[in-house]
Every structure is written in C-alpha cells, then in structure tokens.
PDB file of C-alpha atoms in Angstrom:
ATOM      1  CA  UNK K   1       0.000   0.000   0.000  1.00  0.00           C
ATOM      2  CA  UNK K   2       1.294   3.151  -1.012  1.00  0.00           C
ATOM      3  CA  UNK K   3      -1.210   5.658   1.214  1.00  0.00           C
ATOM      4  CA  UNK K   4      -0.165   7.708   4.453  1.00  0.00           C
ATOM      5  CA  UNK K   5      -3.019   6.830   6.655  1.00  0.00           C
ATOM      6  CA  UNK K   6      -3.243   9.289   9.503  1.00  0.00           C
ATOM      7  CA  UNK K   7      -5.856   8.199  12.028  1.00  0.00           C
ATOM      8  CA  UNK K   8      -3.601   7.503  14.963  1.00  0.00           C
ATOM      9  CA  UNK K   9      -2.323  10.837  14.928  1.00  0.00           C
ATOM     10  CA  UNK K  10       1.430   9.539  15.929  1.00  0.00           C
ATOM     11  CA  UNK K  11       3.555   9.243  12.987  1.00  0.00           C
ATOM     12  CA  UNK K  12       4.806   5.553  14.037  1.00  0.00           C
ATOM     13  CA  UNK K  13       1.500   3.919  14.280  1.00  0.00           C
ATOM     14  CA  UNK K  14       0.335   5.752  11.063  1.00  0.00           C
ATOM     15  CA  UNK K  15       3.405   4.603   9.097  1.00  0.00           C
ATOM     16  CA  UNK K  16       2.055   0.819  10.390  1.00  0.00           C
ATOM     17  CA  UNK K  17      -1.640   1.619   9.517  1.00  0.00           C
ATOM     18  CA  UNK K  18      -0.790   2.563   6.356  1.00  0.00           C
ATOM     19  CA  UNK K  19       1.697  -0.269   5.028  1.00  0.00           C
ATOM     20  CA  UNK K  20      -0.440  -3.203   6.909  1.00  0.00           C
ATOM     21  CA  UNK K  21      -3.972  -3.841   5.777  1.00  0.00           C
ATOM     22  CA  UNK K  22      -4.329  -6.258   8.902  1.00  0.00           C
ATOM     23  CA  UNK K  23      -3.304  -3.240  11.007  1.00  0.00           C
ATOM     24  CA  UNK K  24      -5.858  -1.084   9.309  1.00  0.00           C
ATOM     25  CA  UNK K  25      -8.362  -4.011   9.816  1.00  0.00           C
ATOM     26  CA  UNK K  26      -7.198  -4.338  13.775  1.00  0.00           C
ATOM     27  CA  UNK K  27      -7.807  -0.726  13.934  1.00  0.00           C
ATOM     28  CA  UNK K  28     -10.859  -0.633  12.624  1.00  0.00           C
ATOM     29  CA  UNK K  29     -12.094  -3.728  15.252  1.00  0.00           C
ATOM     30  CA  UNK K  30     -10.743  -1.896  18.266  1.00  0.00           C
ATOM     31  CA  UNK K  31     -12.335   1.431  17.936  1.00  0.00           C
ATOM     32  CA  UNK K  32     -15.442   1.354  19.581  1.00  0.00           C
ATOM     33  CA  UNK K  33     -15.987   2.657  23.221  1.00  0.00           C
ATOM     34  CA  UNK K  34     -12.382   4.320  23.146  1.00  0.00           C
ATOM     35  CA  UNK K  35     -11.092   8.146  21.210  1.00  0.00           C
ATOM     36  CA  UNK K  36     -10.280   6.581  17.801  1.00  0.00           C
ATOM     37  CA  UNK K  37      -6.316   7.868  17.860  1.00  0.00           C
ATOM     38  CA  UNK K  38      -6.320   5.250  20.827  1.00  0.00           C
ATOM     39  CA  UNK K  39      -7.688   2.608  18.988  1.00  0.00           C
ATOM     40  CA  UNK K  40      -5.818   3.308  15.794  1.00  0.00           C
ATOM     41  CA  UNK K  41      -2.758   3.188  17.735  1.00  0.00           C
ATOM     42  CA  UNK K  42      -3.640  -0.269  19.022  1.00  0.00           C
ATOM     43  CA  UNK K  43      -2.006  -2.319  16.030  1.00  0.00           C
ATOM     44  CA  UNK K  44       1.624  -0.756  16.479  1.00  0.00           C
ATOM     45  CA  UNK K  45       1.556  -1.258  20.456  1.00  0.00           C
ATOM     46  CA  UNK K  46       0.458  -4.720  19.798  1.00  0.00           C
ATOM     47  CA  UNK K  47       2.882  -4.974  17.001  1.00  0.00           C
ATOM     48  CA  UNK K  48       6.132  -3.791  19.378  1.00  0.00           C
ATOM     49  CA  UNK K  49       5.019  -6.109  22.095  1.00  0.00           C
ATOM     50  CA  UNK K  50       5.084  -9.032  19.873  1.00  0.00           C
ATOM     51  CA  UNK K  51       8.476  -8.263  18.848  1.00  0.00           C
ATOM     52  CA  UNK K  52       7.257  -7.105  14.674  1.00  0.00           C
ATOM     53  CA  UNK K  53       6.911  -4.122  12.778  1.00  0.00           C
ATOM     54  CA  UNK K  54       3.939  -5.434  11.312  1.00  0.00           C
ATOM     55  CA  UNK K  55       1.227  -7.679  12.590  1.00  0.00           C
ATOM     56  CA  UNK K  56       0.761 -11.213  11.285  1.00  0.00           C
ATOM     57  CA  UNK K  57      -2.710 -13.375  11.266  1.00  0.00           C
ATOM     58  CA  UNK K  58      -1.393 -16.679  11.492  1.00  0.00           C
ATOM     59  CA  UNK K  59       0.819 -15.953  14.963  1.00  0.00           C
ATOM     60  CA  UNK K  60      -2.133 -14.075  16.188  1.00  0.00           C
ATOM     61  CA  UNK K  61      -4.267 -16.739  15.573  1.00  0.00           C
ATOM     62  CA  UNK K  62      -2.210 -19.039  17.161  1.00  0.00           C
ATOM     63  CA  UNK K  63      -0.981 -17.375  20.711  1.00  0.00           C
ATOM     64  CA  UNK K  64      -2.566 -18.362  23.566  1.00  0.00           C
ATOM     65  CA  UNK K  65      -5.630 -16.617  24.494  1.00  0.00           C
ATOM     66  CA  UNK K  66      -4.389 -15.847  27.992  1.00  0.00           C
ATOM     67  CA  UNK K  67      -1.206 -14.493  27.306  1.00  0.00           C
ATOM     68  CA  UNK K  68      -2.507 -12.411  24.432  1.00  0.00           C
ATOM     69  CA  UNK K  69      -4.999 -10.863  26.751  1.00  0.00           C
ATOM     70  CA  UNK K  70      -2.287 -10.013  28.645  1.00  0.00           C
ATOM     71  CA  UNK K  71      -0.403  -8.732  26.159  1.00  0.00           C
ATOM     72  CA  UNK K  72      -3.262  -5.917  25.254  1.00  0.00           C
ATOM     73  CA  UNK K  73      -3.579  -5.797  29.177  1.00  0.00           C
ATOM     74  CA  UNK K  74      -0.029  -4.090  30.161  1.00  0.00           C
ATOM     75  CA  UNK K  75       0.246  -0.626  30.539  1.00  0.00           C
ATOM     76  CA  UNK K  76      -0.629   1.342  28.790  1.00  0.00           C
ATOM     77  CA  UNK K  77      -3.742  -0.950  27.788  1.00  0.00           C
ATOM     78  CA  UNK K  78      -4.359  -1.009  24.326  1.00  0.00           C
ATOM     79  CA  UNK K  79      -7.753  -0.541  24.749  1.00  0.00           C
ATOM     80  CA  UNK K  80     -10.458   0.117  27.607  1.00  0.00           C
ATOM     81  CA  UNK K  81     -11.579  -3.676  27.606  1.00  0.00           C
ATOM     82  CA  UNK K  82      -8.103  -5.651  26.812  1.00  0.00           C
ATOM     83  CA  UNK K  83      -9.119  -8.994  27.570  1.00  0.00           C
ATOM     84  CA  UNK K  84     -12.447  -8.893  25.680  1.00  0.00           C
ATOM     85  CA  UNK K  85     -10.942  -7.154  22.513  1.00  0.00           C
ATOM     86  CA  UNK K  86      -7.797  -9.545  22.526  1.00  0.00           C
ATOM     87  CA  UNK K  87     -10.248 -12.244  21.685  1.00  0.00           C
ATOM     88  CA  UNK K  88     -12.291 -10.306  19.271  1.00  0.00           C
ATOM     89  CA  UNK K  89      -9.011  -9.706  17.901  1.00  0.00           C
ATOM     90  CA  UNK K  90      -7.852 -13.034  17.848  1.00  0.00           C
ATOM     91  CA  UNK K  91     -11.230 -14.284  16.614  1.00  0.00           C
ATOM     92  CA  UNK K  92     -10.901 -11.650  13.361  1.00  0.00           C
ATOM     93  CA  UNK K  93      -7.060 -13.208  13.048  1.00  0.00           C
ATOM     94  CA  UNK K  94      -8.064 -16.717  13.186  1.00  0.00           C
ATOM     95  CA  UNK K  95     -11.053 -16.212  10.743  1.00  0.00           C
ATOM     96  CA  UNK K  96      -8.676 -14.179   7.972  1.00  0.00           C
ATOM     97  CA  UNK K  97      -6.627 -17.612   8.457  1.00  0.00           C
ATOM     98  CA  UNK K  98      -9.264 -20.132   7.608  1.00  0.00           C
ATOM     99  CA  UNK K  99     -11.200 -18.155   4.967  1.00  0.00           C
ATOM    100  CA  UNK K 100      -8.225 -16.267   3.158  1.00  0.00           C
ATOM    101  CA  UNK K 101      -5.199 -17.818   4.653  1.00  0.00           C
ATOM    102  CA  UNK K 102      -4.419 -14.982   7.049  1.00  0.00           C
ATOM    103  CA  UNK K 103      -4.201 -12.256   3.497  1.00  0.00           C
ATOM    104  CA  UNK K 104      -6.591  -8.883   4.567  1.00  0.00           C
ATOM    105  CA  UNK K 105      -5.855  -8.032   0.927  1.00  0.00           C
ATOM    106  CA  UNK K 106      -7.946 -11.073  -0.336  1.00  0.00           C
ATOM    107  CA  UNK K 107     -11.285  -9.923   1.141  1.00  0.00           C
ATOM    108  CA  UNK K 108     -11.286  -7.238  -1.350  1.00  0.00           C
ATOM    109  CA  UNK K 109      -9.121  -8.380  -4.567  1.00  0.00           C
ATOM    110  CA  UNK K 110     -11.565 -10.850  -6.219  1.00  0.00           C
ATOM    111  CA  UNK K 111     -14.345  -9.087  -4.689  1.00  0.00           C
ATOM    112  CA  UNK K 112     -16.969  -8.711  -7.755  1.00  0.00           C
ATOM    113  CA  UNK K 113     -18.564  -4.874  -6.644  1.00  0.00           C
ATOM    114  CA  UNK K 114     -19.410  -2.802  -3.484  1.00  0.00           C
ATOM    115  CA  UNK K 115     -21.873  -4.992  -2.429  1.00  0.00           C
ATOM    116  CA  UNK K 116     -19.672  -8.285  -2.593  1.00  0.00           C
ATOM    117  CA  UNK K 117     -16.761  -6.542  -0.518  1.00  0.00           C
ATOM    118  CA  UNK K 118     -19.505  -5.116   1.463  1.00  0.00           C
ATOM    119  CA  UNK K 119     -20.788  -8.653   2.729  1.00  0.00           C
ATOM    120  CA  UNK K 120     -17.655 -10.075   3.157  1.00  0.00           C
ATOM    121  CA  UNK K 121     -16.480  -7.414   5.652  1.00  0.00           C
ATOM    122  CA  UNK K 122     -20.153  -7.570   7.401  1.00  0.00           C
ATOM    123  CA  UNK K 123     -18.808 -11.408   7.983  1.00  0.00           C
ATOM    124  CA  UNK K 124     -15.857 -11.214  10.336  1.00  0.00           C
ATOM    125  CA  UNK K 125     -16.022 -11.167  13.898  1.00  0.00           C
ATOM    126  CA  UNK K 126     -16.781  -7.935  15.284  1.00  0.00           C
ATOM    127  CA  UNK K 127     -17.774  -5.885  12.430  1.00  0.00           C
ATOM    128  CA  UNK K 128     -21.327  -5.504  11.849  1.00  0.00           C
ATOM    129  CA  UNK K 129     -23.109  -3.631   8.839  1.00  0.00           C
ATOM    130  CA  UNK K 130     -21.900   0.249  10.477  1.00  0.00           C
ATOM    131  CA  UNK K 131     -18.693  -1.043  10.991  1.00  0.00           C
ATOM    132  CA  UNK K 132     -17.979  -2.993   7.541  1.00  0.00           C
ATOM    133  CA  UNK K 133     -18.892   0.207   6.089  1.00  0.00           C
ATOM    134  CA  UNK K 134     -16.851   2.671   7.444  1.00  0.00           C
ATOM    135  CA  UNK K 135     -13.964   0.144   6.689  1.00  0.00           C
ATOM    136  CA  UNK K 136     -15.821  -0.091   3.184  1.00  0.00           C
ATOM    137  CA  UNK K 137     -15.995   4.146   2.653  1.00  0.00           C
ATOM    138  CA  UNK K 138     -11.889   3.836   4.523  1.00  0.00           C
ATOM    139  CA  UNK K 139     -10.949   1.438   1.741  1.00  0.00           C
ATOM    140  CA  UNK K 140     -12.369   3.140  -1.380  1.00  0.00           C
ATOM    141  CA  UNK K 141     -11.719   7.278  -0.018  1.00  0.00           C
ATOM    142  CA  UNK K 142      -8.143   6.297   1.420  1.00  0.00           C
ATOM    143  CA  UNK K 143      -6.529   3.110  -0.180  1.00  0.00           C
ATOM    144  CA  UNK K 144      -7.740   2.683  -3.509  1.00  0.00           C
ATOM    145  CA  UNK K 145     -10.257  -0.051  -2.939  1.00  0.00           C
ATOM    146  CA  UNK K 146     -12.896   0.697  -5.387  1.00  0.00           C
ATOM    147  CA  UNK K 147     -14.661  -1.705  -6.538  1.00  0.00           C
ATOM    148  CA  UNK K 148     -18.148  -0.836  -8.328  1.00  0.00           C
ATOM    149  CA  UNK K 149     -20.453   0.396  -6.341  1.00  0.00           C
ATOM    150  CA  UNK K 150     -18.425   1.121  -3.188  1.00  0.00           C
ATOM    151  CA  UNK K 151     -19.709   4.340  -2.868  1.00  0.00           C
ATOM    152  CA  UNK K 152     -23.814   2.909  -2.521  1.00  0.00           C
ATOM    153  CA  UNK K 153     -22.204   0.012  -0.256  1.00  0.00           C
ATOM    154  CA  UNK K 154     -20.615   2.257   1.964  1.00  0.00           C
ATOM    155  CA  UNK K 155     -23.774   4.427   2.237  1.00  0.00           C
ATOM    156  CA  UNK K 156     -23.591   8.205   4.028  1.00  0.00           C
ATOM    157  CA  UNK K 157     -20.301   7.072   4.537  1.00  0.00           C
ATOM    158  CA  UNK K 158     -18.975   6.335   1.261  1.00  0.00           C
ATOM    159  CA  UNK K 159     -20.150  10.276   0.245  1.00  0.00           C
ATOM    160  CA  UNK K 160     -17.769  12.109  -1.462  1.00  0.00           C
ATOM    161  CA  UNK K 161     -16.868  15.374   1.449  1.00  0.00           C
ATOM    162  CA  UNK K 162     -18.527  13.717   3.955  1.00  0.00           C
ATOM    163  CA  UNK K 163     -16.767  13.889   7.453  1.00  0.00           C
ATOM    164  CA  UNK K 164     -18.686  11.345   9.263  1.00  0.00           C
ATOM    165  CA  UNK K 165     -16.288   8.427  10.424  1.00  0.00           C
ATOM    166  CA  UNK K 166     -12.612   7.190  10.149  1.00  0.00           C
ATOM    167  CA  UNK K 167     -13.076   7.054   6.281  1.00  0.00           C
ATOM    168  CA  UNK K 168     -12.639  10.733   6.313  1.00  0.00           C
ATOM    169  CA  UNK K 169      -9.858  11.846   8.973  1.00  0.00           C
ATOM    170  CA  UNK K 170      -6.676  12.774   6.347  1.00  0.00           C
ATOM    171  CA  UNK K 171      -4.825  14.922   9.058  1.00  0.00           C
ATOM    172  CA  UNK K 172      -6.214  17.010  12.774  1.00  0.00           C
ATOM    173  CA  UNK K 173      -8.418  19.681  10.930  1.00  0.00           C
ATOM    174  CA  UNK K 174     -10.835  16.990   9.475  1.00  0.00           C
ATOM    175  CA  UNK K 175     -10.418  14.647  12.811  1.00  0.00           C
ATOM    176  CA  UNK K 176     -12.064  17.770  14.215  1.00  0.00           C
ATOM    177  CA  UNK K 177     -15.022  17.802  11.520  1.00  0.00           C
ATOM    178  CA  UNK K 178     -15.659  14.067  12.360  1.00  0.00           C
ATOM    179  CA  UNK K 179     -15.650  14.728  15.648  1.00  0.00           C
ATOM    180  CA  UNK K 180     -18.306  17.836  15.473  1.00  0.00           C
ATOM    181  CA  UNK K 181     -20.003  15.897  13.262  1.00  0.00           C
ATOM    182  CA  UNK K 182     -20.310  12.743  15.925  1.00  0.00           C
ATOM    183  CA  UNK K 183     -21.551  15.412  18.644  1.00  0.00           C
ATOM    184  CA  UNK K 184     -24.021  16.572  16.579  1.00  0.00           C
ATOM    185  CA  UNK K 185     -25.714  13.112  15.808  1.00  0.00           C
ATOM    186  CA  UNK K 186     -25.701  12.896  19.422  1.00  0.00           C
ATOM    187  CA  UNK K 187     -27.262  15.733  20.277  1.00  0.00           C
ATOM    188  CA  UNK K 188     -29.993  14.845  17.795  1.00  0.00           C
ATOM    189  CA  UNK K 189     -30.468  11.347  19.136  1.00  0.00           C
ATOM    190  CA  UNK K 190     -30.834  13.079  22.453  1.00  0.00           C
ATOM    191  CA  UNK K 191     -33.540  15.178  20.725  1.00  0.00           C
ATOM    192  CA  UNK K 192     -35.683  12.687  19.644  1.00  0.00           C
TER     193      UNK K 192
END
C-alpha cells in the first residue's frame, strides 16, 4: 500500500496503519468505546510487544488466548476492555486464516462490486453492517479499494466530502469535523 493513513495521529502507528492492511483491519475492530487515535494506535503497540513491525494473522491466531490478553492488558492498555478485545481480535485473526489464509488483501481483490466486498467485511467477527462500512468508505476514499459500487455500499459514509467516520480523517483539521459531526448526531439522538 502506497497511502499515508493518519488516524492515529502519531507518525509511528500511522506509518504501520498505512503499510499493513491487517493493522488497518485491527484498527478498525478496536475502535469502539475508546477516542479513535487510541484505537488506531492499538495495532503498532500490539505490534512492538510481539516483537514485529507489522502484525501477522497466522501468529495471532495461534498465541494463547491468555497471554494475548495479557499482552493488550499491560500498561498502557491497548484498549479500555483488553481482555475482551484480545479475543475479538484473535477471533478476526483466526477467521482471515481459515477463509483467506491470514491475506486482509484477499477480502477485497476478487471481490466482484461494493456490495460483494460489502458482505464479506459484514462477515468477520466484530464488524457488523456500520462497521464494515466505514472500513468499506476507509478502503475506497483512502486506499484505492474501489470496486463498483463502493460508494452505494458504503452508504452516508462512502459520500464524497462527507466527514462522518474514520473514512474521512486525512490529518487534525478533518479529525475535528468528524468529531463535530459525531456530537451533533448525538445531540440529535438526544432530541428525539
């Protein structure tokens, strides 16, 4: 991948992000219920405490549960809930194992359109239909993923200058738009 991803917002986790689809995918898993630099930034801690530069599926798959979850655990945590996320993450490693022999890249290179790519992210552990779509619009906006019919796949999120989710962070001035734009939705879910 050729891109300069910069969602962590720390130049070292970035450079991972945007080399290593799995780290992009990891990313993508952990941030929920955390700020999204922290969860972005996940991959590279877990990365460094596994001894790599880059994350691998197949060792992921294969550590042992415990000693994974306490590998996310030490401090600084890589996220809120380490134990419960080291599985989740684990579960998305050992699933890119049996159903494309631990390559992120083949969920999307044989994909037929949008929709196809679409389904096949809604089908690994932990992403559900928001989720697979914001790494849908992050895909086609950001790495060059663009299959037909991304953009109607990815729904409001696959909009061309939208600022809604991950998909649309390039640098700190449009972090800040997503982040305005997040408040907002709450404040109108509050509403109603």
């Amino acid at each position: 991948m050729d891109v300069s991803l910069r969602l962590a917002q720390q130049p070292d986790a970035d450079a991972l992000l945007s080399r290593s689809p799995l780290a992009a995918l990891v990313g993508m898993l952990l941030d929920q219920q955390v700020p999204m630099e922290w969860a972005f930034n996940g991959p590279w801690t877990i990365a460094r405490r596994m001894g790599d530069d880059d994350l691998d599926a197949h060792r992921i798959a294969a550590q042992d549960p415990e000693a994974f979850a306490e590998l996310l655990a030490a401090k600084p945590a890589v996220h809120r809930y380490p134990a419960s996320m080291a599985g989740r993450v684990q579960k998305l490693c050992q699933y890119l194992v049996e159903h494309y022999d631990g390559d992120v890249t083949a969920l999307w290179r044989d994909a037929d359109d949008g929709r196809e790519l679409l389904r096949r992210l809604n089908d690994l552990p932990g992403f559900g239909k928001q989720k697979a779509q914001i790494f849908l619009a992050l895909l086609g906006k950001q790495l060059g993923v663009t299959p037909d019919g991304w953009r109607e796949a990815a729904g409001g999120y696959g909009e061309e200058g939208a600022h809604r989710s991950v998909a649309d962070i390039t640098g700190p001035e449009s972090l800040q738009q997503v982040r305005a734009y997040k408040q907002e939705m709450k404040r109108a879910a509050k509403k109603s």
